[in-house]
Coordinates of C-alpha atoms and ligand atoms in Angstrom, one line a residue:
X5 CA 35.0 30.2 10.0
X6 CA 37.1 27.2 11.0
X7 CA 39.7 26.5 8.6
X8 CA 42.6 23.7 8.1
X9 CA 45.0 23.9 5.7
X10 CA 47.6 20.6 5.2
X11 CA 50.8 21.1 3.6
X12 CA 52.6 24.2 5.0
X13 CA 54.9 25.1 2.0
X14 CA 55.1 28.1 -0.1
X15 CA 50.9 27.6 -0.9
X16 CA 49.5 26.0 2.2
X17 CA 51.6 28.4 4.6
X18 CA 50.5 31.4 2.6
X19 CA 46.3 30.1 2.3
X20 CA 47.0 29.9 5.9
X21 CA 48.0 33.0 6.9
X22 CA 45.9 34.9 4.4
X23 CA 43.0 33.7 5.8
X24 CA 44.4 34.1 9.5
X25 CA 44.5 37.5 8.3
X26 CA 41.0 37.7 7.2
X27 CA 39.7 37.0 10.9
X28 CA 39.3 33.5 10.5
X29 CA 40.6 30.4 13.0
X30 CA 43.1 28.4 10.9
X31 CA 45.1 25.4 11.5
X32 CA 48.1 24.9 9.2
X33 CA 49.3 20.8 9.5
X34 CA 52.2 19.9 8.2
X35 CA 53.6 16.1 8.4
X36 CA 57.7 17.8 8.4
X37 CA 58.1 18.4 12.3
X38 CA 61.2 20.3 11.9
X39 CA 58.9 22.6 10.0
X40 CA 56.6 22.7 12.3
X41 CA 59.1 23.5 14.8
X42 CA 60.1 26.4 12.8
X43 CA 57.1 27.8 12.1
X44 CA 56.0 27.4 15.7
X45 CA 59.5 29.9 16.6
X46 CA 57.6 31.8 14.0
X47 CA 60.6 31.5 11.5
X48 CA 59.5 31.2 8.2
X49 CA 61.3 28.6 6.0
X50 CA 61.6 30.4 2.8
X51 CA 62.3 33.7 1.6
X52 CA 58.6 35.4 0.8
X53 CA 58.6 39.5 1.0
X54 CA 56.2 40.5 4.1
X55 CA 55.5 36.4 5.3
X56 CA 57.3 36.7 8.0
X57 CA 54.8 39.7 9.3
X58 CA 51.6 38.0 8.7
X59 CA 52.5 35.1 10.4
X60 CA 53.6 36.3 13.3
X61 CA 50.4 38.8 13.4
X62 CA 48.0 36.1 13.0
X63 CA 50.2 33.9 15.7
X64 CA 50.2 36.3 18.1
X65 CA 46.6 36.9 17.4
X66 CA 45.6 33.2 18.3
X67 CA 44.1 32.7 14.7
X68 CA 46.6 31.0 13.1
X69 CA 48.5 27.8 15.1
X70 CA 50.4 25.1 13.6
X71 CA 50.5 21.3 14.0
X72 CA 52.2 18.2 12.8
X73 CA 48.8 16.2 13.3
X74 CA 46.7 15.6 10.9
X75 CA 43.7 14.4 13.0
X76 CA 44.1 18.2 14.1
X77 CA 43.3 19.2 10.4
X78 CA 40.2 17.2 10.0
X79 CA 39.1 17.6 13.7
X80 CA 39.0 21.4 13.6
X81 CA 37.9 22.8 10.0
X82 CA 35.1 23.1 8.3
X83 CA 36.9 23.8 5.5
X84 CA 39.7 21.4 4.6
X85 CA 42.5 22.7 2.2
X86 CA 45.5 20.4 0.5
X87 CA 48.2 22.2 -0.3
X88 CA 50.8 19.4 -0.2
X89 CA 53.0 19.1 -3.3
X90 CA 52.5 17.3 -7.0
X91 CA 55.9 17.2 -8.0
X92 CA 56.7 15.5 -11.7
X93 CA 57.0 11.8 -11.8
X94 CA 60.2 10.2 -13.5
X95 CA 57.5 10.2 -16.6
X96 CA 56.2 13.5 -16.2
X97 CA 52.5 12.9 -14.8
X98 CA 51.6 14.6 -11.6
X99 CA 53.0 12.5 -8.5
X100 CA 49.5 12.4 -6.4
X101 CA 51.6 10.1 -3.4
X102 CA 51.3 13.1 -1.3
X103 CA 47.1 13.5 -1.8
X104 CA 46.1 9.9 -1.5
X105 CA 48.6 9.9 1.4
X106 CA 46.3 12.7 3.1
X107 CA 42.6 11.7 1.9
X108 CA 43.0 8.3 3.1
X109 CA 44.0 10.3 6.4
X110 CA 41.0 12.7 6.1
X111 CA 39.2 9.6 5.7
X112 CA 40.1 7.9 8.2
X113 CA 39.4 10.8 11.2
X114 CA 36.0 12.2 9.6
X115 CA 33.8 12.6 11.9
X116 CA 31.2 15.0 10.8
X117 CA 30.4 17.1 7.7
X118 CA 33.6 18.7 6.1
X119 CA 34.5 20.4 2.7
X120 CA 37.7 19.7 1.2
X121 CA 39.6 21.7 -0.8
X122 CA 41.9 20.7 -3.4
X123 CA 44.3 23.9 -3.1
X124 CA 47.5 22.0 -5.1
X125 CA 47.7 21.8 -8.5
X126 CA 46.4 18.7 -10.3
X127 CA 45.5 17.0 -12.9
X128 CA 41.9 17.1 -14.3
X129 CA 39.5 14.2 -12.5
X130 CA 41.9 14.0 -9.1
X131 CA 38.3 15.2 -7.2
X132 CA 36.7 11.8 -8.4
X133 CA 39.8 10.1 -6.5
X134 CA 40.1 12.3 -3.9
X135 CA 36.3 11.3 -3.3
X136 CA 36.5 7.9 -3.8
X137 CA 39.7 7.4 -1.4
X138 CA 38.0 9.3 1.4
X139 CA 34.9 7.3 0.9
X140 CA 36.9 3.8 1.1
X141 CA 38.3 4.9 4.3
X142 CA 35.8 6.8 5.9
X143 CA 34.7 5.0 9.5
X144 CA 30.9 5.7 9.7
X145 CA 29.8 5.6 5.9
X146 CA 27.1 7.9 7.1
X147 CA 29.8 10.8 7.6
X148 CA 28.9 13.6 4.7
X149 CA 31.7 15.6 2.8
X150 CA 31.9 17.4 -0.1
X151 CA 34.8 17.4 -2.2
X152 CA 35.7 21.0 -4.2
X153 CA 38.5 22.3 -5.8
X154 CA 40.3 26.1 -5.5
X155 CA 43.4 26.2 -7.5
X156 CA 45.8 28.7 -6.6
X157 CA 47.2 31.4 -9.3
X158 CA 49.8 33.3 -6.6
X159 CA 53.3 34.0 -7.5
X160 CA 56.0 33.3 -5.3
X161 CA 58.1 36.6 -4.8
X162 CA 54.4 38.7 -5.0
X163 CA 52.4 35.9 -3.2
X164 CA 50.7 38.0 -0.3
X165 CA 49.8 40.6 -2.8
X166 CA 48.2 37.9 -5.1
X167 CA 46.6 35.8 -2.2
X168 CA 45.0 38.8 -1.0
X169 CA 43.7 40.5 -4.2
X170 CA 43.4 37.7 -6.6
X171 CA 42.2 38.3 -10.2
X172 CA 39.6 35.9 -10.0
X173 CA 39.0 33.0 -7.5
X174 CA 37.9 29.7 -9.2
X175 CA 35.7 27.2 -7.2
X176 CA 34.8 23.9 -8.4
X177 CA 32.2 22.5 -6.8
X178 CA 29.2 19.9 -6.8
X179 CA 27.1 21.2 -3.6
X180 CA 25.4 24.0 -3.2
X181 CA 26.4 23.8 0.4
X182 CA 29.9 23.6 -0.4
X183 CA 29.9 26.5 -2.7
X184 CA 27.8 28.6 0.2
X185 CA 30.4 27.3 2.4
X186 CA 32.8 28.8 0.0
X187 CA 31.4 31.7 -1.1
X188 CA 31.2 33.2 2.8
X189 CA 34.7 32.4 2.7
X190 CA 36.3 34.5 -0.4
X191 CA 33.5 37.1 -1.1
X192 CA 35.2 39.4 1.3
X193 CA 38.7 39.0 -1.0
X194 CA 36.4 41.6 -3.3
X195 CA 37.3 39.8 -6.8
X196 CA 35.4 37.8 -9.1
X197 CA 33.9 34.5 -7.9
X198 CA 34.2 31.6 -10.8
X199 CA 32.2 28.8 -10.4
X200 CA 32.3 25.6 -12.2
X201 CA 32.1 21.8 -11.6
X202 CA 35.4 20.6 -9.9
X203 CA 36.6 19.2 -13.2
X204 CA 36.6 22.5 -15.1
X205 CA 37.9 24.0 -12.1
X206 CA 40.8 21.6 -12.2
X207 CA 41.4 22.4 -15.9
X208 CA 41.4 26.3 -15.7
X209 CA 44.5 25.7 -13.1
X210 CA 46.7 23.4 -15.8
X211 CA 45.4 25.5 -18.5
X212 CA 46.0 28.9 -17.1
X213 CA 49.7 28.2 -16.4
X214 CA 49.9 26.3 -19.8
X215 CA 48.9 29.4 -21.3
X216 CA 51.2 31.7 -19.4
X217 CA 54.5 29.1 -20.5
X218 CA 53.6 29.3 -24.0
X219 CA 53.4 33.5 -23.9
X220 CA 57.1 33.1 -22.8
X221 CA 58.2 30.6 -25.4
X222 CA 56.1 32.4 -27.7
X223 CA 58.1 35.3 -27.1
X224 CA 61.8 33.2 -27.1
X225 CA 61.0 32.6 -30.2
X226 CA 60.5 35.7 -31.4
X227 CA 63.5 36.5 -29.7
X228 CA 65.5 34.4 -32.0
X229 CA 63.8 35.5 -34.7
X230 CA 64.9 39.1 -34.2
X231 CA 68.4 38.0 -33.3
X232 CA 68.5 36.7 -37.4
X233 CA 67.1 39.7 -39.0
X234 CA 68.2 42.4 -36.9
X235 CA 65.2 43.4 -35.1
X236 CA 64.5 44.0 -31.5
X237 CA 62.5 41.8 -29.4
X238 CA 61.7 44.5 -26.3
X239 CA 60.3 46.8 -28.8
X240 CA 58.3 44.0 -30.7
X241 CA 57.2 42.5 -27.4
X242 CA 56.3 46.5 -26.0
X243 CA 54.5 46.8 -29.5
X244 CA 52.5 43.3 -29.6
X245 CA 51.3 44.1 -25.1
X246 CA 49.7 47.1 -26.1
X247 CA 47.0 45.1 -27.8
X248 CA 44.4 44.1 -25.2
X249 CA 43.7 41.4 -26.4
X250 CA 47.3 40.2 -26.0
X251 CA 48.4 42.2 -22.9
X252 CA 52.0 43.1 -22.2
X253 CA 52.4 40.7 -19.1
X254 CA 54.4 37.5 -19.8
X255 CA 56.1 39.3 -23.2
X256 CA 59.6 39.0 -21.7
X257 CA 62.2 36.9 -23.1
X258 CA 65.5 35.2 -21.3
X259 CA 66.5 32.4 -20.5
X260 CA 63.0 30.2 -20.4
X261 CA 61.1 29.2 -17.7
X262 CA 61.6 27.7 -14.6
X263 CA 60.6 27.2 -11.4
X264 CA 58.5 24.3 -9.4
X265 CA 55.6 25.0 -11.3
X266 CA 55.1 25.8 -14.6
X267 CA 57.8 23.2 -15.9
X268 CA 55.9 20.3 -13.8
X269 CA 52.7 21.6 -14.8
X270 CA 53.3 21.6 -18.6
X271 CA 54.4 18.2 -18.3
X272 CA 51.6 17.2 -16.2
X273 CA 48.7 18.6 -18.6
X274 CA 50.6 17.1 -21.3
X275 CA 50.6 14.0 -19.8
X276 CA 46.7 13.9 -18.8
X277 CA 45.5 15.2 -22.1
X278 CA 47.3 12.2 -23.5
X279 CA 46.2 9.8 -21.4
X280 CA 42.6 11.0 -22.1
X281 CA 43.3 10.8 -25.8
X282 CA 44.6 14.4 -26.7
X283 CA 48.5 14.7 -28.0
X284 CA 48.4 18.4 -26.8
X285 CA 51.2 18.7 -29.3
X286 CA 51.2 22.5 -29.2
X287 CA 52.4 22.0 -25.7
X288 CA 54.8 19.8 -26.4
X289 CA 56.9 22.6 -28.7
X290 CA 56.5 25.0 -25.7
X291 CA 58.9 22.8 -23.6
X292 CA 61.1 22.5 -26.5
X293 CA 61.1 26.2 -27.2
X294 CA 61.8 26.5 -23.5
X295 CA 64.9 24.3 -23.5
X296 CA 66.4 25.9 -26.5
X297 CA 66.1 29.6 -25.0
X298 CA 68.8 27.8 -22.3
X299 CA 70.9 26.2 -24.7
X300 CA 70.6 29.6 -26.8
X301 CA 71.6 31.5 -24.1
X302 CA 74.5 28.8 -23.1
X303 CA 75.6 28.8 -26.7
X304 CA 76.4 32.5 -26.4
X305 CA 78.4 31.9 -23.5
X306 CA 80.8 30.0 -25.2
X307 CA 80.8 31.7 -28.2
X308 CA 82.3 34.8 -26.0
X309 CA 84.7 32.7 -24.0
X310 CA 85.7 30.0 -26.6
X311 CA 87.0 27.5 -24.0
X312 CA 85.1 27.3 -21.0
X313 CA 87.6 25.0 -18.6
X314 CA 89.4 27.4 -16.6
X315 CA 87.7 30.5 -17.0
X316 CA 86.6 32.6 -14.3
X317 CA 82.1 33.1 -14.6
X318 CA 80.6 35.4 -12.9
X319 CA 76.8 34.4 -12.3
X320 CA 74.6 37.1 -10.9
X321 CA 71.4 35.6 -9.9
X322 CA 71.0 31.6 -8.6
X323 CA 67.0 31.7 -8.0
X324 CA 64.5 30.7 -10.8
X325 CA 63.1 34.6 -10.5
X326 CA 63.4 37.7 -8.2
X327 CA 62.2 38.4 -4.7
X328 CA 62.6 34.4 -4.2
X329 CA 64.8 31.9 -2.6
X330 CA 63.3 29.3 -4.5
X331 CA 66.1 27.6 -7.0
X332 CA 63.7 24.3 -7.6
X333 CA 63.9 24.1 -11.1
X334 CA 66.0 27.2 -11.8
X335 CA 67.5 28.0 -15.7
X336 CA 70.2 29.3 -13.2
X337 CA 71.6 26.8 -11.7
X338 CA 71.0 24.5 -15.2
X339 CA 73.1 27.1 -16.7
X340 CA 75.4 27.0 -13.7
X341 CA 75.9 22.9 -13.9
X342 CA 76.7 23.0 -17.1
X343 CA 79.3 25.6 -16.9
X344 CA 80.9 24.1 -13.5
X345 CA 80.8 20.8 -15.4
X346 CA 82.6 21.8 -18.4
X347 CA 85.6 23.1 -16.0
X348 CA 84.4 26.7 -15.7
X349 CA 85.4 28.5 -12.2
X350 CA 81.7 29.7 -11.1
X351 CA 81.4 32.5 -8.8
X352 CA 78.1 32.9 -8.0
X353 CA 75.9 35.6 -5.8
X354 CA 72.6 35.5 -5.3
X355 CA 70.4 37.9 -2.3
X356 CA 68.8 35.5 -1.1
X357 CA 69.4 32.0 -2.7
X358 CA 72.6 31.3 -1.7
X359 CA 71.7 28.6 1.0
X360 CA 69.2 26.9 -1.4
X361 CA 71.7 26.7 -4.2
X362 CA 74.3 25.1 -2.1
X363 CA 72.4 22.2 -2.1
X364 CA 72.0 21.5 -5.5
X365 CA 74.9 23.6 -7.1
X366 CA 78.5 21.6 -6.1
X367 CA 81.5 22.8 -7.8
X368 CA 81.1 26.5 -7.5
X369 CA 82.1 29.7 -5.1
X370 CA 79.5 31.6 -3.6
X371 CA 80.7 35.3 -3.1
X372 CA 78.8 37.8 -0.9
X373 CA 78.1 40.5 -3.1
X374 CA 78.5 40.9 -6.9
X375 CA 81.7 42.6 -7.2
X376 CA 83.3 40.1 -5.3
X377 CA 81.6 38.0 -7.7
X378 CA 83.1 39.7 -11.0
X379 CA 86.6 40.5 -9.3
X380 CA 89.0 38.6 -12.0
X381 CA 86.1 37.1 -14.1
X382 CA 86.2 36.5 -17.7
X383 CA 82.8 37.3 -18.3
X384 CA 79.4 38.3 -15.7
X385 CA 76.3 36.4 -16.4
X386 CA 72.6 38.4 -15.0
X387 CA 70.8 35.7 -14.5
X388 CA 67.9 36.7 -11.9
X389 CA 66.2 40.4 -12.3
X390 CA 66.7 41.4 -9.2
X391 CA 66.3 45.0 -8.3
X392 CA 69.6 45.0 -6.4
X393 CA 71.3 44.1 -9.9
X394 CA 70.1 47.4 -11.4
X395 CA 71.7 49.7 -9.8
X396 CA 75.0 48.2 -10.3
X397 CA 78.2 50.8 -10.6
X398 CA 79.2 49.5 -14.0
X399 CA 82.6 51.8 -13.9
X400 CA 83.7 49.9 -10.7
X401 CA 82.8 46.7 -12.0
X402 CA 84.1 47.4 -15.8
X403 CA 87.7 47.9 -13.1
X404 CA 87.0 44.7 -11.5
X405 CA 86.9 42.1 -14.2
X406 CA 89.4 40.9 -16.3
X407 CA 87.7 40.9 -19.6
X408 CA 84.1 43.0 -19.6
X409 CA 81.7 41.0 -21.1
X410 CA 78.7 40.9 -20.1
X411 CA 75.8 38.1 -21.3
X412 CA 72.6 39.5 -19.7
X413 CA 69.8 36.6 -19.9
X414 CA 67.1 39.0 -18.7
X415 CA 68.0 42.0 -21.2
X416 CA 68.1 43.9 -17.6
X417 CA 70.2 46.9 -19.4
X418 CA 70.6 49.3 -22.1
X419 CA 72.7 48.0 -24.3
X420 CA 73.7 51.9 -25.2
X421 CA 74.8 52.5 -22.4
X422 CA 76.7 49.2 -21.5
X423 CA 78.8 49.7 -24.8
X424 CA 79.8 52.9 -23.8
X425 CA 81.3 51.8 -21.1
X426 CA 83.4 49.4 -22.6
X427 CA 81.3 46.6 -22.4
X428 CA 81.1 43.2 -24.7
X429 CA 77.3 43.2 -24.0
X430 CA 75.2 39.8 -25.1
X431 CA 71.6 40.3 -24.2
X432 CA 68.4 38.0 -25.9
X433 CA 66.8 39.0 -29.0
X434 CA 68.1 42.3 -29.4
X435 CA 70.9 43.8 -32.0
Ligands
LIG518 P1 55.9 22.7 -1.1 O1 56.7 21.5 -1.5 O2 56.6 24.0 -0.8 O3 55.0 22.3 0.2 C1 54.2 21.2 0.3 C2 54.2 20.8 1.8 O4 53.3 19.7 2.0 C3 55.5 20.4 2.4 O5 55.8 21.2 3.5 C4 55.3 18.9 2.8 O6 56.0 18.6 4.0 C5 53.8 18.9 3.0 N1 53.2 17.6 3.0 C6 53.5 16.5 2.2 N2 52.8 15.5 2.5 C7 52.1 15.8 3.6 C8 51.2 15.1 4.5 N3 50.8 13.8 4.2 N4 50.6 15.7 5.5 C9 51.0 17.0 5.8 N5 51.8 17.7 5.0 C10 52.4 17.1 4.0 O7 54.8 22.9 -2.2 P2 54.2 24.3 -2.7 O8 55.1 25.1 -3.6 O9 53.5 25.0 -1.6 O10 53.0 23.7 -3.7 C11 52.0 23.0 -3.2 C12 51.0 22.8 -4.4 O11 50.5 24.1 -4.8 C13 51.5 22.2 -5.6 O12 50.5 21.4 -6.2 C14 51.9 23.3 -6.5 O13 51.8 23.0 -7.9 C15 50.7 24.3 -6.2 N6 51.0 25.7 -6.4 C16 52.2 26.2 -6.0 C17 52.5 27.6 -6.2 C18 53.8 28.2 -5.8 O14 54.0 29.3 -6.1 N7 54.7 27.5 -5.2 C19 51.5 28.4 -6.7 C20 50.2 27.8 -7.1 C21 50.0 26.5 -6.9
LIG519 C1 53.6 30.8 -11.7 C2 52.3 31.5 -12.1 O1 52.6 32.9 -12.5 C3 51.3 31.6 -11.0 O2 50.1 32.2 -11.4 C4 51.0 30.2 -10.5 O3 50.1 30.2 -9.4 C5 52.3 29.5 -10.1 O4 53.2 29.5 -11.3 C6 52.0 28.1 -9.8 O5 51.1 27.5 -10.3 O6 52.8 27.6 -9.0 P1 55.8 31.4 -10.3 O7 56.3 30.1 -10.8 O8 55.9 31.8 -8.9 O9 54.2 31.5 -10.7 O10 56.5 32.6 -11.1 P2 56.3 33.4 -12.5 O11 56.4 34.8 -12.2 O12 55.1 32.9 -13.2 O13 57.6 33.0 -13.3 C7 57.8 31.7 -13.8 C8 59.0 31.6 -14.7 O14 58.8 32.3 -15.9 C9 60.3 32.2 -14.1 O15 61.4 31.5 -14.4 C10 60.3 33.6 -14.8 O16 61.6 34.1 -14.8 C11 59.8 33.2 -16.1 N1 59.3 34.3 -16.9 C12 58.2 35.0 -16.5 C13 59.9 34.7 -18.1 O17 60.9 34.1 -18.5 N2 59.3 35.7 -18.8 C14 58.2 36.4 -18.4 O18 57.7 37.3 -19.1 C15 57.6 36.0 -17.2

């Protein structure tokens, strides 16, 4: 099939590829030349495990080619994916700039029939905009479309793996040509097929990552429930997963969540529900949970150090979760702020984010691996779970610091075996 996919970031460059990949012609558009550029020197311009294979497979194959035209897009697929961003408004709705921007442009160059795709995350009813925008700017009114939606549930860090073998694939639609258009497409991907109207289809996206925020603040606050009588949140969490009916995924406590999507998202769905006349309250005490499993975990912090100006921090981990470079909405670098803010010295190492956080974390010192990092520090923050971070030699850095102590924000250790090495270990929910 012919496919175009607009919006070339960590979801539109990943659709892309994967369906590269799948044998099909693709056109990934993006309006950011320089990214363009990049991806044209087959550079990819973000840290995703195996991307950077894919794409230059399906390059050198001829299926996959990139352009910073959108006329391309809507000239050369049948299909039509938007994958541009929906990032919060200063109010919290979903900022929908970036799709009217395109489907007045999709409009505009429609020639003959086309599906598009709604591939970003947004609110509930965008399709009826989407449609209508297209419509007022279509050239020949006699041009057919159909509009459909196909949220995205990949991870970034695992996103190949979950673009490939999804758990389910969700396609709202209102044709039957567009959902034969769309079933040719995915049934190769060998999972379930879910089809609804595009509405319901918009919905299980907010809802689905709605309901994956409040498993975490669900089990923060467990977490500080355990931290008042004593109990053990890994256990209780272990003992609650093996339930089928709650599954074990999603069960860890920290820091809260972060990331560019399921904080914008919450807000988003919170947002739309009210606007249609539902306080999704229940929602509402997610996000707070969320923000006081930060200011828990930054409590504890200065409960160990006392006074923060002046001392030396050790952060271990700047992106919002492993196997990323992504620190858009990272607990991290929150923590980080507020520590640098209050005087701290922050020496901070990261695998892979350390060119992302530079740009949004001023005021500290990046070092290049994490006993540099904890050479003279007062205390070590793990921040991030990355792999690399457990297979630390705790004796070497126990010699390193000034004062061990340890605050682990990602109960990454044993606290066992930290103590008896000497350690001051603080983890999250656990004795
Ligand atoms: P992103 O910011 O990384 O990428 C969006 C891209 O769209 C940018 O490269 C931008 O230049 C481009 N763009 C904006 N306006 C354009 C225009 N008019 N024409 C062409 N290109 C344009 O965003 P992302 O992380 O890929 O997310 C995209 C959407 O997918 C969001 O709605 C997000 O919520 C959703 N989503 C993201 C993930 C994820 O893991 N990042 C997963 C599932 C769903
Ligand atoms: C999330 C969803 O998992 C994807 O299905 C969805 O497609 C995506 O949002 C999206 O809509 O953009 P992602 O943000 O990449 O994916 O990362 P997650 O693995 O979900 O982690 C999100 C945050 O929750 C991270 O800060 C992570 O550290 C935190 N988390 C996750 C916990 O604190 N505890 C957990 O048990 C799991």
């Amino acid at each position: 099939m012919k496919i175009s996919v607009i919006g070339a970031g960590h979801v539109g460059l990943m659709t892309a590829a994967c369906f590269a990949e799948k044998g099909h012609r693709v056109v990934c558009v993006d309006n950011n030349r320089e990214k363009i550029e990049t991806l044209m020197k087959k550079q990819v311009p973000f840290y995703e495990p195996g991307m950077d294979e894919v794409m230059t497979r399906n390059i050198d194959s001829g299926r996959l080619s990139f352009s910073h035209s959108l006329k391309d897009a809507v000239d050369q697929g049948d299909l039509i994916f938007i994958s541009v961003g929906t990032p919060p408004t200063a109010t919290g709705e979903a900022d929908l700039s970036y799709i009217e921007n395109v489907s007045r442009d999709i409009g505009k160059y429609l020639t003959s029939y086309r599906v598009i795709i709604e591939k970003s995350t947004v609110p509930v009813r965008t399709g009826e905009r989407l449609r209508e925008t297209i419509l007022k700017h279509l050239q020949n009114k006699s041009v057919e479309f159909d509009v459909a939606s196909n949220p995205e549930f990949l991870r970034e860090g695992s996103a190949i793996q979950d673009a490939m073998k999804p758990d389910r694939i969700v396609i709202g639609v209102s044709s039957p040509r567009a959902e034969k258009m769309l079933r040719e497409l995915y049934e190769p991907f060998g999972a379930p097929i879910v089809v609804t109207d595009i509405k319901s289809a918009e919905l299980i996206k907010h809802a689905s990552n709605s309901f994956l925020a409040m498993k975490i603040s669900f089990i923060n606050a467990v977490a500080s429930v355990c931290e008042l009588a004593g109990a053990n949140v890994d256990d209780v969490a272990r003992g609650m997963g093996m339930d089928s009916r709650i599954g074990p995924h999603f069960l860890n406590a920290g820091i809260g969540y972060g990331g560019s999507c399921f904080p914008k998202d919450l807000e988003a769905f919170v947002a739309i529900s009210k606007m249609l006349g539902y306080p999704f309250t229940l929602l509402e005490e997610v996000q707070k949970i969320n923000a006081d499993a930060r200011d828990r975990f930054l409590k504890k912090i200065e409960h160990e150090l006392w006074v923060v100006k002046g001392k030396h921090i050790a952060m271990l981990g700047l992106a919002f979760k492993s196997d990323t470079d992504d620190v858009r909405n990272s607990v991290p670098i929150e923590i980080a702020q507020v520590l640098t803010q209050k005087g701290a010295k922050l020496v901070a190492y990261d695998p892979k984010a350390i060119t992302t956080a530079r740009e949004v974390l001023k005021g500290a010192v990046f070092a290049s691996d994490p006993y540099e990092a904890v050479t003279g520090a007062d205390c070590m923050l793990l921040m991030t779970e990355w792999n690399e971070f457990r297979k630390l030699d705790f004796d070497r850095i126990k010699s390193l610091m000034a004062h061990p102590v340890i605050l682990d924000g990602r109960n990454m250790y044993d606290p066992a075996v930290l103590r008896s090495k000497g350690f001051q270990y603080i983890s999250v929910g656990r004795p």
